[in-house]
Short mmCIF file of C-alpha atoms and ligand atoms in Angstrom, two decimals:
data_model
loop_
_atom_site.label_atom_id
_atom_site.label_comp_id
_atom_site.label_asym_id
_atom_site.label_seq_id
_atom_site.Cartn_x
_atom_site.Cartn_y
_atom_site.Cartn_z
CA MET A 26 -32.54 -79.16 155.09
CA ASP A 27 -32.90 -75.96 157.09
CA ALA A 28 -32.37 -75.87 160.84
CA ILE A 29 -33.14 -73.28 163.52
CA GLU A 30 -30.38 -72.20 165.88
CA ILE A 31 -31.41 -70.70 169.22
CA THR A 32 -29.28 -69.34 171.99
CA GLY A 33 -31.40 -69.40 175.10
CA GLY A 34 -31.73 -67.18 178.11
CA ARG A 35 -33.26 -63.95 176.81
CA PRO A 36 -36.74 -62.96 178.01
CA LEU A 37 -39.00 -62.05 175.10
CA ARG A 38 -40.35 -58.51 175.11
CA GLY A 39 -42.48 -56.40 172.82
CA GLU A 40 -45.37 -56.92 170.42
CA VAL A 41 -45.95 -59.52 167.77
CA ALA A 42 -48.82 -60.04 165.32
CA VAL A 43 -50.51 -63.38 164.71
CA SER A 44 -50.80 -64.60 161.10
CA GLY A 45 -53.94 -65.93 159.45
CA SER A 46 -55.07 -69.35 160.64
CA LYS A 47 -53.71 -72.38 158.80
CA ASN A 48 -56.43 -74.73 159.97
CA ALA A 49 -59.19 -72.27 159.11
CA THR A 50 -57.70 -71.49 155.70
CA LEU A 51 -57.22 -75.07 154.48
CA PRO A 52 -60.95 -75.98 154.48
CA GLN A 53 -61.79 -72.59 152.97
CA ILE A 54 -59.38 -73.29 150.13
CA ALA A 55 -61.09 -76.65 149.60
CA ALA A 56 -64.48 -74.91 149.68
CA THR A 57 -63.54 -72.78 146.65
CA LEU A 58 -64.04 -76.02 144.67
CA LEU A 59 -67.78 -75.74 145.32
CA ALA A 60 -68.30 -72.83 142.90
CA SER A 61 -67.07 -71.70 139.54
CA GLY A 62 -65.59 -68.21 139.41
CA GLU A 63 -62.78 -66.53 141.28
CA SER A 64 -62.60 -66.57 145.07
CA ARG A 65 -60.45 -64.19 147.10
CA LEU A 66 -59.02 -65.33 150.43
CA ARG A 67 -57.39 -62.48 152.30
CA GLY A 68 -54.77 -62.77 155.01
CA VAL A 69 -53.84 -66.33 154.07
CA PRO A 70 -50.52 -67.31 155.69
CA ASP A 71 -47.64 -68.25 153.43
CA LEU A 72 -47.08 -71.80 154.65
CA ALA A 73 -46.01 -75.10 153.14
CA ASP A 74 -49.44 -76.68 153.85
CA VAL A 75 -51.23 -73.83 152.07
CA ARG A 76 -48.92 -74.20 149.07
CA THR A 77 -49.49 -77.97 149.03
CA LEU A 78 -53.28 -77.56 148.89
CA GLY A 79 -52.83 -74.88 146.23
CA ARG A 80 -50.79 -77.34 144.16
CA LEU A 81 -53.50 -79.93 144.62
CA LEU A 82 -56.21 -77.59 143.33
CA HIS A 83 -53.94 -76.60 140.45
CA HIS A 84 -53.50 -80.29 139.63
CA MET A 85 -57.30 -80.56 139.37
CA GLY A 86 -57.47 -77.67 136.91
CA ALA A 87 -58.05 -74.65 139.16
CA LYS A 88 -56.12 -71.39 138.78
CA VAL A 89 -54.33 -70.52 142.00
CA GLU A 90 -52.38 -67.29 142.42
CA ARG A 91 -51.14 -64.88 145.08
CA ALA A 92 -52.35 -61.34 144.36
CA THR A 93 -50.02 -58.40 145.04
CA ASP A 94 -51.81 -57.67 148.35
CA GLY A 95 -51.07 -61.24 149.47
CA SER A 96 -54.63 -62.54 148.89
CA LEU A 97 -54.91 -66.05 147.55
CA MET A 98 -56.97 -65.99 144.34
CA ILE A 99 -58.53 -69.30 143.33
CA ASP A 100 -60.65 -69.83 140.25
CA ALA A 101 -62.16 -73.32 140.25
CA SER A 102 -64.11 -72.83 136.96
CA GLY A 103 -61.72 -75.03 135.01
CA VAL A 104 -61.57 -78.00 137.37
CA ASP A 105 -61.82 -81.12 135.24
CA ARG A 106 -59.80 -83.67 137.18
CA PRO A 107 -61.51 -84.34 140.54
CA GLU A 108 -58.59 -86.31 141.86
CA ALA A 109 -56.07 -85.98 144.69
CA PRO A 110 -52.97 -88.08 144.01
CA TYR A 111 -50.94 -89.87 146.66
CA GLU A 112 -47.84 -87.72 146.07
CA LEU A 113 -49.68 -84.64 147.36
CA VAL A 114 -51.95 -86.25 149.97
CA LYS A 115 -49.10 -88.10 151.68
CA THR A 116 -47.42 -84.83 152.67
CA MET A 117 -50.59 -83.37 154.12
CA ARG A 118 -53.51 -85.25 155.59
CA ALA A 119 -55.82 -82.23 155.33
CA SER A 120 -55.90 -82.87 151.56
CA VAL A 121 -58.82 -85.16 152.37
CA LEU A 122 -60.86 -81.94 152.69
CA VAL A 123 -61.31 -81.90 148.91
CA LEU A 124 -63.42 -85.06 149.05
CA GLY A 125 -66.68 -83.43 150.20
CA PRO A 126 -66.61 -80.46 147.81
CA LEU A 127 -65.56 -82.54 144.77
CA LEU A 128 -68.32 -85.03 145.35
CA ALA A 129 -70.91 -82.31 145.92
CA ARG A 130 -70.04 -80.34 142.79
CA PHE A 131 -68.87 -82.98 140.33
CA GLY A 132 -70.59 -86.11 141.60
CA LYS A 133 -67.28 -87.93 141.79
CA ALA A 134 -63.93 -87.82 143.49
CA ARG A 135 -60.83 -89.92 143.66
CA VAL A 136 -58.71 -89.11 146.69
CA SER A 137 -55.71 -91.01 147.98
CA LEU A 138 -56.05 -92.41 151.48
CA PRO A 139 -53.83 -90.35 153.76
CA GLY A 140 -52.13 -93.38 155.26
CA GLY A 141 -50.30 -93.52 158.58
CA CYS A 142 -49.17 -90.33 160.14
CA ALA A 143 -46.53 -89.49 162.69
CA ILE A 144 -49.09 -88.66 165.38
CA GLY A 145 -51.18 -91.80 165.15
CA ALA A 146 -53.38 -93.77 162.82
CA ARG A 147 -55.83 -90.92 162.15
CA PRO A 148 -58.47 -92.78 160.12
CA ILE A 149 -61.09 -91.06 157.94
CA ASP A 150 -63.90 -93.51 158.60
CA GLN A 151 -66.18 -90.74 159.93
CA HIS A 152 -65.75 -88.70 156.75
CA LEU A 153 -66.65 -91.73 154.64
CA LYS A 154 -69.55 -92.82 156.82
CA GLY A 155 -71.04 -89.32 156.60
CA LEU A 156 -70.68 -89.08 152.84
CA GLN A 157 -72.28 -92.52 152.46
CA ALA A 158 -75.22 -91.32 154.56
CA LEU A 159 -75.60 -88.51 152.00
CA GLY A 160 -75.88 -91.12 149.27
CA ALA A 161 -72.31 -91.43 148.02
CA LYS A 162 -71.08 -94.81 146.81
CA ILE A 163 -67.62 -95.32 148.16
CA GLU A 164 -65.02 -97.88 147.24
CA LEU A 165 -61.51 -98.24 148.48
CA ALA A 166 -59.21 -99.44 145.73
CA HIS A 167 -55.46 -99.23 145.16
CA GLY A 168 -55.01 -96.91 148.15
CA TYR A 169 -57.62 -94.49 146.90
CA VAL A 170 -61.11 -93.50 148.01
CA GLU A 171 -63.30 -93.61 144.92
CA ALA A 172 -66.58 -91.84 145.55
CA GLN A 173 -69.58 -91.27 143.31
CA ALA A 174 -73.05 -89.79 143.64
CA GLU A 175 -75.69 -88.50 141.24
CA ARG A 176 -76.57 -85.68 143.57
CA LEU A 177 -75.95 -85.91 147.30
CA ARG A 178 -79.12 -86.04 149.40
CA GLY A 179 -79.43 -84.43 152.82
CA ALA A 180 -79.45 -86.83 155.78
CA THR A 181 -78.70 -87.00 159.48
CA VAL A 182 -75.14 -87.93 160.37
CA LEU A 183 -74.12 -88.74 163.94
CA PHE A 184 -70.35 -88.66 164.28
CA ASP A 185 -68.93 -91.30 166.64
CA LEU A 186 -66.52 -88.66 167.91
CA PRO A 187 -66.06 -84.99 167.12
CA THR A 188 -63.73 -84.71 164.14
CA VAL A 189 -62.66 -81.30 162.87
CA THR A 190 -61.97 -82.04 159.21
CA GLY A 191 -64.75 -84.67 159.19
CA THR A 192 -67.28 -82.05 160.29
CA GLU A 193 -65.86 -79.66 157.68
CA ASN A 194 -66.00 -82.22 154.86
CA LEU A 195 -69.64 -82.97 155.62
CA MET A 196 -70.57 -79.29 155.87
CA MET A 197 -69.15 -78.72 152.39
CA ALA A 198 -70.88 -81.81 151.00
CA GLY A 199 -74.20 -80.82 152.58
CA ALA A 200 -74.00 -77.29 151.16
CA LEU A 201 -74.86 -78.55 147.66
CA ALA A 202 -76.91 -81.60 148.66
CA GLU A 203 -80.61 -81.87 148.03
CA GLY A 204 -82.57 -81.00 151.17
CA ARG A 205 -81.47 -80.73 154.77
CA THR A 206 -78.38 -82.28 156.33
CA THR A 207 -78.14 -82.50 160.11
CA LEU A 208 -74.73 -83.19 161.61
CA GLU A 209 -74.63 -84.33 165.23
CA ASN A 210 -71.72 -84.56 167.67
CA CYS A 211 -69.81 -82.05 165.53
CA ALA A 212 -66.45 -80.55 166.28
CA ARG A 213 -66.96 -77.07 167.75
CA GLU A 214 -63.56 -75.56 166.98
CA PRO A 215 -63.42 -71.90 165.84
CA GLU A 216 -62.07 -73.14 162.48
CA VAL A 217 -65.36 -74.98 161.88
CA THR A 218 -67.26 -71.76 162.54
CA ALA A 219 -64.95 -69.89 160.16
CA LEU A 220 -65.75 -72.42 157.43
CA ALA A 221 -69.49 -72.01 158.03
CA GLU A 222 -69.05 -68.27 157.60
CA ALA A 223 -67.16 -68.76 154.35
CA LEU A 224 -69.79 -71.16 153.03
CA ASN A 225 -72.57 -68.76 153.96
CA ALA A 226 -70.69 -65.99 152.16
CA MET A 227 -70.87 -68.26 149.09
CA GLY A 228 -74.66 -68.49 149.46
CA ALA A 229 -74.86 -71.68 151.53
CA ARG A 230 -77.28 -72.04 154.41
CA VAL A 231 -75.32 -73.44 157.34
CA LEU A 232 -76.64 -72.97 160.87
CA GLY A 233 -75.32 -73.97 164.28
CA ALA A 234 -71.55 -74.08 163.64
CA GLY A 235 -69.74 -73.74 166.96
CA SER A 236 -72.33 -76.01 168.61
CA SER A 237 -72.48 -79.77 168.41
CA VAL A 238 -75.41 -79.81 165.96
CA ILE A 239 -75.07 -78.18 162.55
CA THR A 240 -77.84 -78.04 159.98
CA ILE A 241 -77.33 -77.29 156.35
CA GLU A 242 -80.13 -76.53 153.91
CA GLY A 243 -78.73 -77.58 150.54
CA VAL A 244 -78.77 -75.14 147.62
CA THR A 245 -78.29 -75.84 143.91
CA SER A 246 -75.30 -73.59 143.33
CA LEU A 247 -72.84 -71.42 145.18
CA ARG A 248 -70.86 -68.30 144.24
CA PRO A 249 -67.16 -67.65 144.89
CA MET A 250 -66.16 -66.27 148.29
CA ASP A 251 -64.33 -63.11 149.36
CA ILE A 252 -63.23 -63.63 152.93
CA THR A 253 -60.48 -62.83 155.44
CA ALA A 254 -58.67 -65.50 157.45
CA ILE A 255 -59.23 -65.56 161.21
CA PRO A 256 -56.11 -65.26 163.40
CA ASP A 257 -54.22 -68.50 164.02
CA ARG A 258 -55.02 -69.45 167.62
CA ILE A 259 -52.37 -72.15 167.71
CA GLU A 260 -49.67 -69.74 166.56
CA ALA A 261 -51.01 -67.24 169.11
CA GLY A 262 -50.84 -69.89 171.85
CA THR A 263 -47.32 -70.82 170.79
CA LEU A 264 -46.17 -67.19 171.01
CA LEU A 265 -47.78 -66.84 174.45
CA ALA A 266 -45.99 -70.00 175.56
CA ALA A 267 -42.71 -68.62 174.16
CA ALA A 268 -43.15 -65.51 176.29
CA MET A 269 -44.06 -67.67 179.25
CA ILE A 270 -41.06 -70.00 179.08
CA THR A 271 -38.65 -67.06 178.93
CA ALA A 272 -40.34 -65.11 181.76
CA GLY A 273 -41.02 -62.44 179.16
CA ASP A 274 -43.63 -59.73 178.64
CA VAL A 275 -45.29 -59.83 175.23
CA LEU A 276 -48.43 -58.48 173.58
CA VAL A 277 -49.70 -60.99 171.00
CA ARG A 278 -51.78 -58.91 168.61
CA GLY A 279 -54.74 -60.71 167.07
CA ALA A 280 -54.97 -63.35 169.85
CA ARG A 281 -58.57 -63.84 170.95
CA ALA A 282 -59.17 -65.26 174.43
CA ALA A 283 -62.37 -67.08 173.44
CA ASP A 284 -60.37 -69.15 170.93
CA PHE A 285 -58.41 -70.95 173.64
CA ASP A 286 -59.78 -70.21 177.08
CA ALA A 287 -58.74 -73.65 178.34
CA ALA A 288 -55.08 -73.04 177.43
CA LEU A 289 -55.09 -69.55 178.95
CA ALA A 290 -56.57 -70.93 182.16
CA LYS A 291 -53.66 -73.36 182.44
CA MET A 292 -51.07 -70.67 181.68
CA ARG A 293 -52.60 -68.54 184.45
CA GLU A 294 -52.65 -71.49 186.83
CA ALA A 295 -48.94 -71.92 186.10
CA GLY A 296 -48.33 -68.35 187.20
CA ALA A 297 -48.51 -66.32 183.98
CA ARG A 298 -50.42 -63.04 184.02
CA VAL A 299 -52.57 -62.90 180.90
CA THR A 300 -54.68 -59.83 180.22
CA ALA A 301 -56.91 -58.88 177.32
CA GLU A 302 -55.79 -55.66 175.68
CA ARG A 303 -57.59 -53.82 172.93
CA ASP A 304 -56.17 -55.77 170.01
CA GLY A 305 -54.79 -58.91 171.60
CA LEU A 306 -53.53 -60.64 174.70
CA ARG A 307 -50.61 -59.61 176.88
CA ILE A 308 -48.72 -62.21 178.85
CA VAL A 309 -46.16 -61.74 181.59
CA GLY A 310 -44.43 -65.01 182.33
CA PRO A 311 -43.40 -66.11 185.83
CA GLU A 312 -39.70 -66.53 186.67
CA ARG A 313 -40.46 -70.25 186.95
CA PRO A 314 -43.90 -71.73 186.21
CA GLU A 315 -45.83 -73.68 188.82
CA ALA A 316 -46.68 -77.27 187.94
CA VAL A 317 -50.19 -77.80 186.50
CA ASP A 318 -52.10 -80.84 185.27
CA PHE A 319 -54.02 -80.78 182.01
CA ILE A 320 -55.89 -83.06 179.64
CA THR A 321 -56.29 -82.41 175.93
CA ALA A 322 -59.82 -82.63 174.55
CA PRO A 323 -61.86 -81.40 171.61
CA PHE A 324 -62.85 -77.71 171.75
CA PRO A 325 -63.58 -76.04 174.14
CA GLY A 326 -61.13 -78.35 175.97
CA PHE A 327 -57.37 -77.90 176.00
CA PRO A 328 -56.20 -78.07 172.34
CA THR A 329 -53.96 -81.00 171.48
CA ASP A 330 -52.12 -78.64 169.12
CA LEU A 331 -50.79 -76.71 172.16
CA GLN A 332 -49.95 -79.73 174.30
CA ALA A 333 -46.28 -79.93 173.31
CA GLN A 334 -45.71 -76.19 173.77
CA LEU A 335 -47.18 -76.06 177.28
CA MET A 336 -45.27 -79.21 178.16
CA ALA A 337 -42.04 -77.42 177.23
CA CYS A 338 -43.00 -74.64 179.67
CA LEU A 339 -43.79 -77.16 182.41
CA SER A 340 -40.45 -78.88 181.93
CA VAL A 341 -38.91 -76.03 183.94
CA ALA A 342 -41.78 -75.72 186.45
CA ARG A 343 -41.61 -76.02 190.20
CA GLY A 344 -43.07 -79.47 190.89
CA ALA A 345 -44.54 -82.29 188.85
CA SER A 346 -47.26 -81.87 186.20
CA ARG A 347 -49.47 -84.54 184.69
CA VAL A 348 -50.35 -84.20 181.01
CA VAL A 349 -52.94 -86.51 179.47
CA GLU A 350 -53.31 -86.66 175.67
CA THR A 351 -56.77 -87.94 174.72
CA VAL A 352 -57.12 -86.73 171.13
CA PHE A 353 -54.24 -88.48 169.37
CA GLU A 354 -52.22 -91.54 170.19
CA ASN A 355 -48.49 -91.19 169.83
CA ARG A 356 -48.37 -87.44 170.35
CA PHE A 357 -45.50 -87.36 172.81
CA MET A 358 -42.70 -87.51 170.30
CA HIS A 359 -41.25 -84.25 171.56
CA VAL A 360 -40.63 -85.90 174.95
CA GLN A 361 -37.56 -87.79 173.88
CA GLU A 362 -36.01 -84.69 172.40
CA LEU A 363 -36.94 -82.51 175.40
CA SER A 364 -35.28 -85.14 177.58
CA ARG A 365 -32.08 -84.69 175.59
CA MET A 366 -32.20 -81.06 176.73
CA GLY A 367 -32.40 -82.11 180.38
CA ALA A 368 -36.18 -82.33 180.86
CA ASP A 369 -37.41 -85.03 183.23
CA ILE A 370 -40.50 -86.56 181.64
CA ALA A 371 -41.89 -90.08 182.03
CA ILE A 372 -44.56 -91.46 179.72
CA ASP A 373 -47.09 -94.10 180.60
CA GLY A 374 -49.53 -94.66 177.78
CA HIS A 375 -51.46 -91.45 177.20
CA THR A 376 -50.04 -89.77 180.29
CA ALA A 377 -46.81 -87.86 180.70
CA VAL A 378 -45.48 -86.90 184.09
CA VAL A 379 -43.28 -83.84 183.80
CA ARG A 380 -41.02 -83.22 186.78
CA GLY A 381 -39.84 -79.66 186.50
CA VAL A 382 -36.09 -79.11 186.37
CA GLU A 383 -34.32 -75.87 187.19
CA LYS A 384 -32.42 -75.67 183.93
CA LEU A 385 -32.56 -76.99 180.41
CA SER A 386 -29.34 -77.34 178.49
CA ALA A 387 -28.93 -76.82 174.78
CA ALA A 388 -28.56 -79.82 172.52
CA PRO A 389 -28.95 -80.72 168.87
CA VAL A 390 -32.54 -81.98 168.52
CA MET A 391 -34.75 -83.21 165.74
CA ALA A 392 -38.26 -82.02 164.93
CA THR A 393 -40.71 -84.88 164.37
CA ASP A 394 -44.00 -83.14 163.70
CA LEU A 395 -45.38 -79.65 163.48
CA ARG A 396 -46.25 -78.88 167.09
CA ALA A 397 -43.38 -80.98 168.47
CA SER A 398 -41.00 -78.73 166.54
CA ALA A 399 -42.51 -75.66 168.15
CA SER A 400 -41.99 -77.12 171.61
CA LEU A 401 -38.31 -77.71 170.88
CA VAL A 402 -37.88 -74.12 169.73
CA LEU A 403 -39.50 -72.96 172.98
CA ALA A 404 -37.24 -75.19 175.05
CA GLY A 405 -34.28 -73.74 173.15
CA LEU A 406 -35.35 -70.23 174.17
CA ARG A 407 -35.01 -71.20 177.83
CA ALA A 408 -32.02 -73.52 177.64
CA GLU A 409 -28.45 -72.60 178.49
CA GLY A 410 -26.34 -72.60 175.36
CA THR A 411 -27.14 -72.97 171.68
CA THR A 412 -29.75 -75.44 170.51
CA LEU A 413 -29.99 -76.61 166.91
CA VAL A 414 -33.46 -77.79 165.90
CA GLN A 415 -33.16 -79.88 162.76
CA ARG A 416 -35.79 -80.89 160.20
CA VAL A 417 -37.65 -77.62 160.50
CA TYR A 418 -39.68 -78.37 157.40
CA HIS A 419 -42.23 -79.61 159.94
CA LEU A 420 -42.26 -76.16 161.53
CA ASP A 421 -42.60 -74.49 158.14
CA ARG A 422 -45.78 -76.43 157.46
CA GLY A 423 -47.63 -74.45 160.09
CA TYR A 424 -45.70 -71.37 161.24
CA GLU A 425 -45.05 -68.30 159.14
CA SER A 426 -41.47 -67.15 159.85
CA LEU A 427 -41.57 -68.11 163.52
CA GLU A 428 -37.86 -67.38 163.87
CA LYS A 429 -38.33 -63.82 162.57
CA LYS A 430 -41.19 -63.17 164.96
CA LEU A 431 -39.17 -64.50 167.90
CA SER A 432 -36.07 -62.57 166.97
CA ALA A 433 -38.13 -59.34 166.73
CA LEU A 434 -39.08 -60.03 170.36
CA GLY A 435 -35.42 -60.19 171.34
CA ALA A 436 -34.66 -63.90 171.03
CA THR A 437 -31.29 -64.97 169.67
CA VAL A 438 -32.54 -67.22 166.91
CA ARG A 439 -31.69 -67.72 163.28
CA ARG A 440 -32.38 -70.05 160.41
CA VAL A 441 -29.43 -72.03 159.17
CA LYS A 442 -29.88 -72.90 155.51
CA GLY A 443 -29.10 -76.48 154.72
C1 UD1 B 512 -57.60 -81.23 162.96
C2 UD1 B 512 -56.49 -80.22 162.86
C3 UD1 B 512 -55.31 -80.67 163.71
C4 UD1 B 512 -55.76 -80.91 165.14
C5 UD1 B 512 -56.96 -81.85 165.19
C6 UD1 B 512 -57.54 -81.99 166.57
C7 UD1 B 512 -56.80 -79.34 160.61
C8 UD1 B 512 -56.30 -79.26 159.23
N1 UD1 B 512 -56.08 -80.12 161.45
O1 UD1 B 512 -57.12 -82.46 162.45
O2 UD1 B 512 -54.32 -79.63 163.68
O3 UD1 B 512 -54.71 -81.50 165.87
O4 UD1 B 512 -58.00 -81.35 164.32
O5 UD1 B 512 -57.88 -80.75 167.09
O6 UD1 B 512 -57.77 -78.72 160.97
N2 UD1 B 512 -60.87 -89.69 163.90
C9 UD1 B 512 -61.43 -90.92 163.62
N3 UD1 B 512 -62.09 -91.08 162.42
C10 UD1 B 512 -62.22 -90.06 161.52
C11 UD1 B 512 -61.67 -88.80 161.84
C12 UD1 B 512 -61.00 -88.65 163.04
O7 UD1 B 512 -61.32 -91.86 164.40
O8 UD1 B 512 -62.82 -90.28 160.47
C13 UD1 B 512 -60.16 -89.48 165.19
C14 UD1 B 512 -58.70 -89.12 165.02
O9 UD1 B 512 -57.90 -90.25 164.86
C15 UD1 B 512 -58.43 -88.39 166.31
C16 UD1 B 512 -59.76 -87.67 166.59
O10 UD1 B 512 -60.73 -88.36 165.82
O11 UD1 B 512 -58.17 -89.29 167.35
C17 UD1 B 512 -59.80 -86.20 166.24
O12 UD1 B 512 -59.29 -86.02 164.93
P1 UD1 B 512 -59.78 -84.89 163.95
O13 UD1 B 512 -60.56 -83.85 164.70
O14 UD1 B 512 -60.42 -85.52 162.78
O15 UD1 B 512 -58.41 -84.26 163.48
P2 UD1 B 512 -58.13 -83.63 162.07
O16 UD1 B 512 -59.39 -83.04 161.55
O17 UD1 B 512 -57.37 -84.56 161.22
#
């Protein structure tokens, strides 16, 4: 298993480009199942999660290839096995995104239940409730969701809470349903809007994405898409946090302020100077951040996917910060490892109190999930000595060559093959 070795203490400087968004691309890949013919997805990052979903579509009978320009080409004409097996779903929860499109196009789907996950129970009850409202018959048997429908019929679905992939699954299902589907209390994340744009490029009629009510006028067929991935705002936020924790000065090309205003506001409050430049955001980190309090929440609130990274920055702040995680239970697994590097963090339920320390010290640490791994890499950039972050397959699920991007900015970091 690969590890990442970081020798801390060097301020990051220079320019770095953000890759295409993982969380926007995954639902778009699933949406290619809605049409026969070849779709072209440009700017898709080369990540383990993208490859996993590609393998899943291949398993169903789709052709999935990388073109020479890096575009992902998917031809779903030959799909004849509308099924997502446990072996693939268990490594990536987002596989559940195939449920809506399969049901809409083929009238049936068999998708393994994702099961427990490191960052909490993460049920899919809202996905299932929504699909049932559209007329699907759903049974749970042998660890699988077995869904059937003659043709889905438009309906009103009120989500109990805003769910990103739940909203996306229902948008895809509604695209080919008969009549109008109205989704209420939707997730408003930029990735949801990006999916609406992709669906509309396929000939769907989706309105209101980015707000809490989305309406979809169903059509009888869709055509393949040709789209470009939006920049990955979580990667962008991670790179900004990396600059911040090292008191660096970095231009993150492709970062768009509107994608994560809440996170930028907190970085500024902690003393970073963040300015919009023509093609991205420039950050100048403070010598030592000031303590800030923040609470994660669905968009446009502070993204849970940047909680661990900002917490790493606050671990060396002047004063005590209070971090409340409201989106997922059990999303403080980085805390134990940060503590091994000298951070002073106490957890009480959904709240972490981070008392800033002057120095972190390098230690061997273990990545436990995707964003937790990123926070450990950031801590390593600040720490005295050489940190070894193990189990970086978590990091590889969501970051395209993070170590190369950081080393181009002057960090002493390398991948150790294992
Ligand atoms: C997506 C993102 C993930 C991000 C999360 C929250 C993708 C592929 N992943 O995950 O990176 O951390 O949004 O921004 O886009 N819930 C239910 N029932 C459901 C569905 C969700 O109770 O049927 C709960 C979850 O347990 C969680 C909350 O709703 O507490 C939000 O989860 P959700 O938005 O669904 O997260 P994902 O779409 O899985």
